[in-house]
Tab-separated table of C-alpha atoms and ligand atoms in Angstrom:
chain	number	residue	atom	x	y	z
J	164	MET	CA	3.705	5.802	4.057
J	165	LYS	CA	0.500	3.868	4.694
J	166	ALA	CA	-2.828	5.665	4.750
J	167	LYS	CA	-6.469	4.638	5.040
J	168	ILE	CA	-8.758	6.767	2.912
J	169	ALA	CA	-12.534	6.807	3.371
J	170	VAL	CA	-14.254	7.362	0.038
J	171	LEU	CA	-17.694	8.971	0.125
J	172	ALA	CA	-18.694	9.545	-3.491
J	173	GLY	CA	-22.289	10.563	-2.670
J	174	ASP	CA	-24.682	11.653	-5.407
J	175	GLY	CA	-24.793	12.898	-8.981
J	176	VAL	CA	-21.400	13.700	-10.481
J	177	GLY	CA	-19.803	12.710	-7.169
J	178	ARG	CA	-19.971	9.133	-8.413
J	179	GLU	CA	-18.088	10.038	-11.602
J	180	ILE	CA	-15.404	12.402	-10.359
J	181	VAL	CA	-14.311	10.546	-7.223
J	182	PRO	CA	-13.121	7.442	-9.152
J	183	GLU	CA	-10.880	9.752	-11.225
J	184	ALA	CA	-9.263	11.158	-8.076
J	185	ILE	CA	-8.732	7.602	-6.789
J	186	LYS	CA	-7.053	6.715	-10.089
J	187	VAL	CA	-4.628	9.599	-9.580
J	188	LEU	CA	-3.969	8.743	-5.904
J	189	LYS	CA	-3.263	5.120	-6.834
J	190	ALA	CA	-0.840	6.212	-9.538
J	191	VAL	CA	0.956	8.552	-7.102
J	192	ALA	CA	1.154	5.781	-4.477
J	193	GLU	CA	2.685	3.418	-7.006
J	194	LYS	CA	5.119	6.003	-8.311
J	195	CYS	CA	6.298	7.166	-4.887
J	196	GLY	CA	6.132	3.906	-2.912
J	197	HIS	CA	3.121	4.584	-0.668
J	198	ALA	CA	0.314	2.218	0.341
J	199	PHE	CA	-3.112	3.846	0.247
J	200	THR	CA	-6.224	1.769	0.972
J	201	PHE	CA	-9.648	2.988	-0.120
J	202	THR	CA	-12.891	2.072	1.670
J	203	GLN	CA	-16.232	3.172	0.238
J	204	GLY	CA	-18.976	4.572	2.476
J	205	ASP	CA	-22.500	5.847	1.909
J	206	ILE	CA	-23.496	9.491	2.196
J	207	GLY	CA	-26.233	11.853	1.034
J	208	GLY	CA	-29.216	10.809	-1.059
J	209	GLN	CA	-27.547	7.553	-1.938
J	210	ALA	CA	-27.299	6.638	1.790
J	211	LEU	CA	-30.867	7.768	2.322
J	212	GLU	CA	-32.084	5.343	-0.355
J	213	LYS	CA	-30.027	2.521	1.058
J	214	VAL	CA	-30.428	2.845	4.831
J	215	GLY	CA	-32.931	5.666	5.389
J	216	VAL	CA	-30.570	8.390	6.700
J	217	PRO	CA	-28.171	10.720	4.856
J	218	LEU	CA	-25.296	10.123	7.266
J	219	PRO	CA	-25.278	6.539	8.584
J	220	GLN	CA	-23.345	5.765	11.763
J	221	ASP	CA	-21.247	3.268	9.776
J	222	THR	CA	-20.064	6.118	7.569
J	223	LEU	CA	-19.102	8.233	10.572
J	224	ASN	CA	-17.243	5.285	12.096
J	225	LEU	CA	-15.430	4.698	8.815
J	226	ALA	CA	-14.445	8.380	8.594
J	227	LYS	CA	-13.181	8.454	12.175
J	228	GLN	CA	-11.112	5.316	11.677
J	229	SER	CA	-9.512	6.642	8.500
J	230	ASP	CA	-6.578	8.985	7.955
J	231	ALA	CA	-8.517	11.146	5.507
J	232	VAL	CA	-11.912	11.413	3.829
J	233	LEU	CA	-12.406	11.979	0.104
J	234	LEU	CA	-15.904	13.291	-0.566
J	235	GLY	CA	-17.683	13.800	-3.893
J	236	ALA	CA	-20.959	15.687	-3.550
J	237	VAL	CA	-24.425	15.169	-2.134
J	238	GLY	CA	-27.960	16.197	-3.033
J	239	GLY	CA	-30.266	16.295	-6.005
J	240	PRO	CA	-33.796	17.208	-7.086
J	241	LYS	CA	-35.138	13.823	-5.978
J	242	TRP	CA	-34.674	14.715	-2.302
J	243	GLU	CA	-35.495	18.429	-2.409
J	244	GLY	CA	-38.988	18.097	-0.920
J	245	LEU	CA	-37.826	16.197	2.152
J	246	ASP	CA	-37.735	17.496	5.704
J	247	TYR	CA	-34.442	19.313	6.456
J	248	SER	CA	-33.350	16.573	8.862
J	249	LEU	CA	-33.425	14.036	6.007
J	250	ARG	CA	-31.939	16.188	3.260
J	251	PRO	CA	-28.705	14.809	1.823
J	252	GLU	CA	-27.018	18.159	2.530
J	253	ARG	CA	-27.515	17.567	6.295
J	254	ALA	CA	-24.844	14.899	5.996
J	255	LEU	CA	-22.254	17.589	5.190
J	256	LEU	CA	-22.942	19.539	8.364
J	257	GLY	CA	-23.099	16.283	10.327
J	258	ILE	CA	-19.769	14.931	9.178
J	259	ARG	CA	-18.007	18.297	9.588
J	260	GLU	CA	-19.320	18.539	13.131
J	261	ALA	CA	-18.515	14.907	14.019
J	262	LEU	CA	-14.940	15.262	12.780
J	263	GLY	CA	-14.494	18.669	14.474
J	264	LEU	CA	-13.441	20.300	11.215
J	265	TYR	CA	-12.815	23.878	12.319
J	266	ALA	CA	-10.618	24.982	9.407
J	267	ASN	CA	-11.773	25.265	5.827
J	268	LEU	CA	-9.099	25.827	3.217
J	269	ARG	CA	-10.095	26.946	-0.240
J	270	PRO	CA	-7.454	27.737	-2.803
J	271	ALA	CA	-8.386	29.940	-5.709
J	272	LYS	CA	-5.763	29.403	-8.313
J	273	LEU	CA	-5.916	30.353	-11.927
J	274	TYR	CA	-4.334	27.660	-14.026
J	275	PRO	CA	-2.292	28.893	-16.976
J	276	ASN	CA	-4.341	29.093	-20.184
J	277	LEU	CA	-7.643	29.394	-18.329
J	278	ALA	CA	-7.617	33.166	-17.809
J	279	GLU	CA	-10.327	33.553	-20.442
J	280	ALA	CA	-12.719	31.566	-18.184
J	281	SER	CA	-12.793	34.455	-15.680
J	282	THR	CA	-15.267	37.313	-15.870
J	283	LEU	CA	-12.430	39.672	-14.936
J	284	LYS	CA	-9.779	40.975	-17.321
J	285	LYS	CA	-6.992	38.530	-18.088
J	286	GLU	CA	-4.293	40.949	-16.891
J	287	VAL	CA	-6.019	41.232	-13.485
J	288	VAL	CA	-6.485	37.513	-12.796
J	289	GLU	CA	-3.475	35.983	-14.514
J	290	GLY	CA	-1.223	34.251	-11.998
J	291	ILE	CA	-3.556	34.467	-8.988
J	292	ASP	CA	-2.911	31.829	-6.363
J	293	ILE	CA	-4.846	32.581	-3.181
J	294	LEU	CA	-5.630	30.352	-0.219
J	295	VAL	CA	-8.619	31.389	1.876
J	296	VAL	CA	-8.436	29.917	5.388
J	297	ARG	CA	-11.903	30.124	6.896
J	298	GLU	CA	-12.884	29.371	10.508
J	299	LEU	CA	-15.710	26.860	10.190
J	300	THR	CA	-17.246	26.025	13.565
J	301	GLY	CA	-17.536	29.339	15.426
J	302	GLY	CA	-18.589	32.941	14.963
J	303	ILE	CA	-21.991	34.303	14.073
J	304	TYR	CA	-23.311	31.045	12.561
J	305	PHE	CA	-23.107	29.321	15.944
J	306	GLY	CA	-23.013	32.089	18.601
J	307	LYS	CA	-25.787	32.438	21.174
J	308	PRO	CA	-28.198	34.045	21.786
J	309	LYS	CA	-29.762	33.418	18.401
J	310	GLY	CA	-33.300	33.158	17.084
J	311	ILE	CA	-36.405	35.136	16.205
J	312	GLU	CA	-38.633	36.347	19.039
J	313	LYS	CA	-42.005	38.071	19.142
J	314	LEU	CA	-42.058	41.504	20.711
J	315	PRO	CA	-44.951	42.845	22.803
J	316	ASN	CA	-45.823	45.331	20.068
J	317	GLY	CA	-46.414	42.447	17.610
J	318	SER	CA	-43.180	43.042	15.781
J	319	GLU	CA	-40.351	40.477	15.715
J	320	ARG	CA	-36.627	40.580	16.506
J	321	GLY	CA	-34.003	38.377	14.866
J	322	THR	CA	-30.725	37.861	16.704
J	323	ASN	CA	-27.377	36.264	15.939
J	324	THR	CA	-24.227	36.635	17.968
J	325	GLU	CA	-20.710	36.953	16.658
J	326	VAL	CA	-18.545	35.312	19.308
J	327	TYR	CA	-14.975	34.006	19.315
J	328	THR	CA	-12.739	32.803	22.107
J	329	THR	CA	-8.957	33.204	22.214
J	330	GLU	CA	-8.533	29.473	21.662
J	331	GLU	CA	-10.818	29.355	18.616
J	332	ILE	CA	-8.917	32.225	17.010
J	333	ARG	CA	-5.509	30.845	17.923
J	334	ARG	CA	-6.075	27.399	16.392
J	335	ILE	CA	-7.337	28.749	13.054
J	336	ALA	CA	-4.481	31.287	12.982
J	337	VAL	CA	-1.998	28.438	13.476
J	338	VAL	CA	-3.505	26.613	10.469
J	339	ALA	CA	-3.112	29.776	8.370
J	340	PHE	CA	0.500	30.409	9.456
J	341	GLU	CA	1.454	26.769	8.850
J	342	ALA	CA	-0.140	26.908	5.392
J	343	ALA	CA	1.609	30.216	4.617
J	344	ARG	CA	4.960	28.677	5.496
J	345	ARG	CA	4.447	26.177	2.699
J	346	ARG	CA	3.479	28.899	0.232
J	347	ARG	CA	4.677	32.480	-0.318
J	348	LYS	CA	4.760	33.243	3.443
J	349	LYS	CA	2.290	36.090	3.427
J	350	ILE	CA	-0.976	36.385	5.397
J	351	VAL	CA	-3.667	39.004	5.325
J	352	SER	CA	-5.972	38.603	8.313
J	353	VAL	CA	-9.448	39.905	7.535
J	354	ASP	CA	-11.566	41.546	10.228
J	355	LYS	CA	-13.767	44.512	11.071
J	356	ALA	CA	-11.759	45.635	14.072
J	357	ASN	CA	-12.787	49.264	13.583
J	358	VAL	CA	-16.360	48.354	14.587
J	359	LEU	CA	-16.555	44.884	16.206
J	360	GLU	CA	-15.061	43.857	19.545
J	361	SER	CA	-14.870	40.209	18.416
J	362	SER	CA	-12.686	41.433	15.549
J	363	GLU	CA	-10.546	43.452	17.964
J	364	LEU	CA	-9.821	40.218	19.858
J	365	TRP	CA	-9.302	38.385	16.544
J	366	ARG	CA	-6.656	40.901	15.470
J	367	ARG	CA	-4.928	40.802	18.868
J	368	VAL	CA	-4.762	36.974	18.988
J	369	VAL	CA	-3.601	36.643	15.369
J	370	THR	CA	-0.879	39.226	16.066
J	371	GLY	CA	0.157	37.149	19.102
J	372	VAL	CA	0.374	33.903	17.088
J	373	HIS	CA	2.540	35.768	14.581
J	374	GLN	CA	5.322	35.898	17.231
J	375	ASP	CA	5.840	32.151	16.613
J	376	TYR	CA	6.097	32.664	12.851
J	377	PRO	CA	8.552	35.536	12.303
J	378	ASP	CA	9.345	34.215	8.815
J	379	VAL	CA	5.743	34.883	7.704
J	380	GLU	CA	4.596	38.406	6.809
J	381	LEU	CA	1.305	39.404	8.472
J	382	GLY	CA	-1.019	42.201	7.409
J	383	HIS	CA	-4.531	43.128	8.551
J	384	MET	CA	-7.354	44.313	6.336
J	385	TYR	CA	-10.926	45.354	7.026
J	386	VAL	CA	-13.378	43.026	5.313
J	387	ASP	CA	-14.953	45.702	3.142
J	388	ASN	CA	-11.550	46.683	1.807
J	389	ALA	CA	-10.607	42.997	1.332
J	390	ALA	CA	-13.705	42.431	-0.809
J	391	MET	CA	-12.689	45.400	-2.931
J	392	GLN	CA	-8.995	44.489	-3.164
J	393	LEU	CA	-9.894	40.953	-4.304
J	394	VAL	CA	-11.325	42.278	-7.532
J	395	ARG	CA	-8.977	45.268	-7.841
J	396	ASN	CA	-5.650	43.501	-7.409
J	397	PRO	CA	-6.094	39.826	-6.428
J	398	ARG	CA	-2.433	38.971	-7.010
J	399	GLN	CA	-1.475	40.846	-3.819
J	400	PHE	CA	-2.927	37.977	-1.737
J	401	ASP	CA	-1.292	34.731	-0.706
J	402	VAL	CA	-3.166	33.453	2.393
J	403	MET	CA	-6.341	35.212	3.576
J	404	LEU	CA	-7.295	34.349	7.159
J	405	CYS	CA	-10.992	34.871	7.861
J	406	ASN	CA	-13.655	34.216	10.460
J	407	ASN	CA	-16.616	32.039	9.519
J	408	MET	CA	-18.861	34.630	7.879
J	409	PHE	CA	-16.185	36.761	6.197
J	410	GLY	CA	-14.551	33.560	4.890
J	411	ASP	CA	-17.862	32.260	3.584
J	412	ILE	CA	-18.334	35.360	1.471
J	413	LEU	CA	-14.736	36.064	0.423
J	414	SER	CA	-13.960	32.443	-0.504
J	415	ASP	CA	-16.837	32.486	-3.005
J	416	GLU	CA	-15.634	35.805	-4.356
J	417	ALA	CA	-12.060	34.512	-4.670
J	418	ALA	CA	-13.240	31.243	-6.239
J	419	MET	CA	-15.176	33.045	-8.923
J	420	LEU	CA	-12.083	35.006	-9.989
J	421	THR	CA	-10.889	31.765	-11.519
J	422	GLY	CA	-14.090	31.350	-13.500
J	423	SER	CA	-14.819	27.658	-13.210
J	424	ILE	CA	-16.458	25.809	-10.348
J	425	GLY	CA	-15.280	22.472	-11.780
J	426	MET	CA	-11.649	23.368	-11.007
J	427	LEU	CA	-11.781	24.310	-7.339
J	428	PRO	CA	-10.845	21.991	-4.466
J	429	SER	CA	-11.178	22.367	-0.703
J	430	ALA	CA	-9.877	20.880	2.504
J	431	SER	CA	-11.524	20.899	5.905
J	432	LEU	CA	-9.166	20.217	8.767
J	433	GLY	CA	-9.621	19.489	12.447
J	434	ALA	CA	-7.623	17.900	15.195
J	435	GLN	CA	-7.325	14.566	13.367
J	436	VAL	CA	-9.005	13.377	10.171
J	437	GLY	CA	-9.239	15.881	7.322
J	438	LEU	CA	-11.985	15.973	4.694
J	439	PHE	CA	-11.204	16.804	1.079
J	440	GLU	CA	-13.864	17.668	-1.482
J	441	PRO	CA	-14.538	19.804	-4.559
J	442	ILE	CA	-16.397	23.035	-3.811
J	443	HIS	CA	-19.126	22.266	-6.331
J	444	GLY	CA	-22.290	20.222	-5.737
J	445	SER	CA	-23.725	17.104	-7.345
J	446	ALA	CA	-24.484	18.916	-10.647
J	447	PRO	CA	-27.642	16.906	-11.435
J	448	ASP	CA	-27.963	18.688	-14.796
J	449	ILE	CA	-24.862	16.935	-16.126
J	450	ALA	CA	-24.721	13.796	-13.957
J	451	GLY	CA	-24.320	10.407	-15.654
J	452	LYS	CA	-23.082	11.878	-18.945
J	453	ASN	CA	-19.322	11.559	-18.428
J	454	ILE	CA	-18.886	15.300	-18.973
J	455	ALA	CA	-18.222	16.547	-15.415
J	456	ASN	CA	-14.829	18.083	-14.803
J	457	PRO	CA	-12.899	15.877	-12.349
J	458	ILE	CA	-10.093	18.422	-11.775
J	459	ALA	CA	-11.611	19.957	-8.610
J	460	THR	CA	-11.702	16.499	-7.038
J	461	ILE	CA	-8.236	15.559	-8.271
J	462	ALA	CA	-6.916	18.852	-6.861
J	463	SER	CA	-8.718	17.985	-3.587
J	464	ALA	CA	-6.774	14.724	-3.583
J	465	ALA	CA	-3.603	16.818	-3.982
J	466	MET	CA	-4.660	18.798	-0.894
J	467	MET	CA	-5.146	15.485	0.916
J	468	LEU	CA	-1.550	14.607	0.079
J	469	SER	CA	-0.147	17.908	1.323
J	470	PHE	CA	-2.428	18.919	4.202
J	471	GLY	CA	-3.584	15.441	5.223
J	472	PHE	CA	-0.402	13.430	4.864
J	473	LYS	CA	2.339	16.121	4.651
J	474	LEU	CA	3.388	14.654	1.290
J	475	ASP	CA	4.148	18.006	-0.316
J	476	LYS	CA	6.294	16.594	-3.096
J	477	GLU	CA	3.553	14.179	-4.152
J	478	ALA	CA	0.949	16.951	-4.015
J	479	GLU	CA	3.152	19.047	-6.276
J	480	LEU	CA	3.393	16.128	-8.729
J	481	VAL	CA	-0.407	16.062	-9.006
J	482	GLU	CA	-0.598	19.841	-9.410
J	483	GLN	CA	2.024	19.725	-12.148
J	484	ALA	CA	0.194	16.868	-13.878
J	485	ILE	CA	-2.984	18.981	-13.953
J	486	VAL	CA	-1.081	21.935	-15.432
J	487	LYS	CA	0.644	19.715	-18.003
J	488	THR	CA	-2.654	18.138	-19.064
J	489	LEU	CA	-4.201	21.576	-19.575
J	490	ASP	CA	-1.077	22.688	-21.451
J	491	LEU	CA	-1.541	19.697	-23.761
J	492	GLY	CA	-4.933	21.147	-24.650
J	493	TYR	CA	-7.233	18.715	-22.818
J	494	ARG	CA	-10.466	20.363	-21.674
J	495	THR	CA	-13.740	19.151	-20.246
J	496	LYS	CA	-16.841	20.837	-21.637
J	497	ASP	CA	-17.120	23.447	-18.848
J	498	ILE	CA	-13.670	24.905	-19.621
J	499	GLN	CA	-13.545	24.350	-23.349
J	500	SER	CA	-12.277	27.027	-25.698
J	501	PRO	CA	-11.659	27.074	-29.450
J	502	GLY	CA	-8.902	24.790	-30.666
J	503	MET	CA	-8.794	22.695	-27.497
J	504	ARG	CA	-9.399	18.972	-27.247
J	505	VAL	CA	-12.699	18.335	-25.458
J	506	VAL	CA	-12.712	15.113	-23.452
J	507	GLY	CA	-15.006	13.383	-20.966
J	508	THR	CA	-14.576	12.840	-17.228
J	509	THR	CA	-12.751	9.514	-17.483
J	510	GLU	CA	-10.526	10.679	-20.344
J	511	MET	CA	-9.469	13.741	-18.336
J	512	GLY	CA	-8.625	11.466	-15.365
J	513	ASP	CA	-6.604	9.180	-17.636
J	514	ALA	CA	-4.770	12.109	-19.212
J	515	ILE	CA	-3.784	13.456	-15.778
J	516	VAL	CA	-2.521	10.003	-14.744
J	517	ARG	CA	-0.423	9.912	-17.925
J	518	SER	CA	0.921	13.396	-17.173
J	519	LEU	CA	2.176	12.129	-13.797
J	520	GLY	CA	4.807	10.351	-15.863
U	1365	LIG	P1	-23.651	22.585	-8.409
U	1365	LIG	O1	-22.308	23.019	-7.908
U	1365	LIG	O2	-23.960	21.147	-8.303
U	1365	LIG	O3	-23.809	23.024	-9.938
U	1365	LIG	C1	-23.771	24.384	-10.358
U	1365	LIG	C2	-23.431	24.440	-11.869
U	1365	LIG	O4	-22.070	24.096	-12.043
U	1365	LIG	C3	-24.239	23.434	-12.708
U	1365	LIG	O5	-24.527	24.018	-13.936
U	1365	LIG	C4	-23.294	22.285	-12.894
U	1365	LIG	O6	-23.509	21.539	-14.069
U	1365	LIG	C5	-21.933	22.970	-12.896
U	1365	LIG	N1	-20.893	22.086	-12.344
U	1365	LIG	C6	-20.755	21.729	-11.040
U	1365	LIG	N2	-19.725	20.880	-10.911
U	1365	LIG	C7	-19.219	20.709	-12.155
U	1365	LIG	C8	-18.146	19.927	-12.663
U	1365	LIG	N3	-17.383	19.135	-11.882
U	1365	LIG	N4	-17.899	19.965	-13.988
U	1365	LIG	C9	-18.641	20.740	-14.786
U	1365	LIG	N5	-19.655	21.491	-14.369
U	1365	LIG	C10	-19.955	21.474	-13.054
U	1365	LIG	O7	-24.722	23.463	-7.600
U	1365	LIG	P2	-26.327	23.377	-7.632
U	1365	LIG	O8	-26.797	23.054	-8.996
U	1365	LIG	O9	-26.759	24.611	-6.969
U	1365	LIG	O10	-26.676	22.176	-6.658
U	1365	LIG	C11	-26.961	20.840	-7.082
U	1365	LIG	C12	-27.118	19.948	-5.863
U	1365	LIG	O11	-25.862	19.864	-5.188
U	1365	LIG	C13	-28.126	20.482	-4.839
U	1365	LIG	O12	-28.816	19.392	-4.317
U	1365	LIG	C14	-27.232	21.127	-3.781
U	1365	LIG	O13	-27.829	21.149	-2.524
U	1365	LIG	C15	-26.038	20.223	-3.807
U	1365	LIG	N6	-24.778	20.811	-3.329
U	1365	LIG	C16	-23.914	19.967	-2.698
U	1365	LIG	C17	-22.680	20.440	-2.309
U	1365	LIG	C18	-21.732	19.458	-1.686
U	1365	LIG	O14	-21.955	18.285	-1.750
U	1365	LIG	N7	-20.639	19.933	-1.084
U	1365	LIG	C19	-22.308	21.765	-2.550
U	1365	LIG	C20	-23.207	22.601	-3.230
U	1365	LIG	C21	-24.449	22.102	-3.631
């Protein structure tokens, strides 16, 4: 297949890890007979320096005209004092909104041999492979009324509104069921239906969508129990379907089970172009030293292959190459352990390309 990929490396380690993911995508394209083209765009602090805004219109146009977006990271201490409208991080919200990315997919997978990186016991986390599907453009972060108002007695009142429509719930549920079909076919939908009406509707709509996916097992869990079960017995989960706020919290909890932020990819999907990025930031403390772990970004490229282009076989090749490289003992500094071979960012990228065979 042919695909146009917009490349937004951004700031800090973004500029080091994204080229490694491109290396891997090029190798996969060559191996499997695909034609991927890569076009660089500006985003974040780097765009701010160049053209005065963190998300230039040219970048948005490029993203919209592409089949997928590969993003590194944005931000850094240099821009921390700026007004919020100019902060590099604004570009993330801007591009997500412009592309209508309503579904955020975050896998939390523990690679073999990395169990010791988790703060939980090895026997609890070994073998976990969870996908959190989070609704990204609705719920309490966007609902109205919202704000802080002064009361006549001099006190103040802060308000946010948790609101979901049938359509918003249905489309994120469809993403979760489709994803489950390509995994172990099991969904736990997270809500607080014992207390919240919006959750009652959520549960009803998700149950309705389930009728179209009889091959997928659906369970429901209250969010407080889900938070507990994630640390008690995380292996019970395959896909966790969450609203915006519950997904925000539980995806961080699930991610941390695996121990290393440098390993975790994400995909944000909408009606058309998907955006694929590591979950970590620009890591200014290690930027420019060739020590950042590129695996989160390479795994994001694998998500691009499967969720963006429906190239599941190719995505699996990349996943297997990551596993093989770790099995061979290659480690970047953040995941090093005694007896392993510590390599830099570019060497890890090269080793994964070699493991593709
Ligand atoms: P961070 O994720 O950049 O770094 C947190 C810690 O993890 C640091 O110690 C860092 O060295 C380490 N780390 C991160 N990625 C790594 C990798 N690939 N390999 C090895 N170690 C890695 O979070 P932060 O320090 O809180 O934020 C730094 C900047 O990034 C801030 O400006 C923040 O706003 C921004 N940020 C951007 C994004 C994004 O672009 N999506 C996300 C989070 C934070």
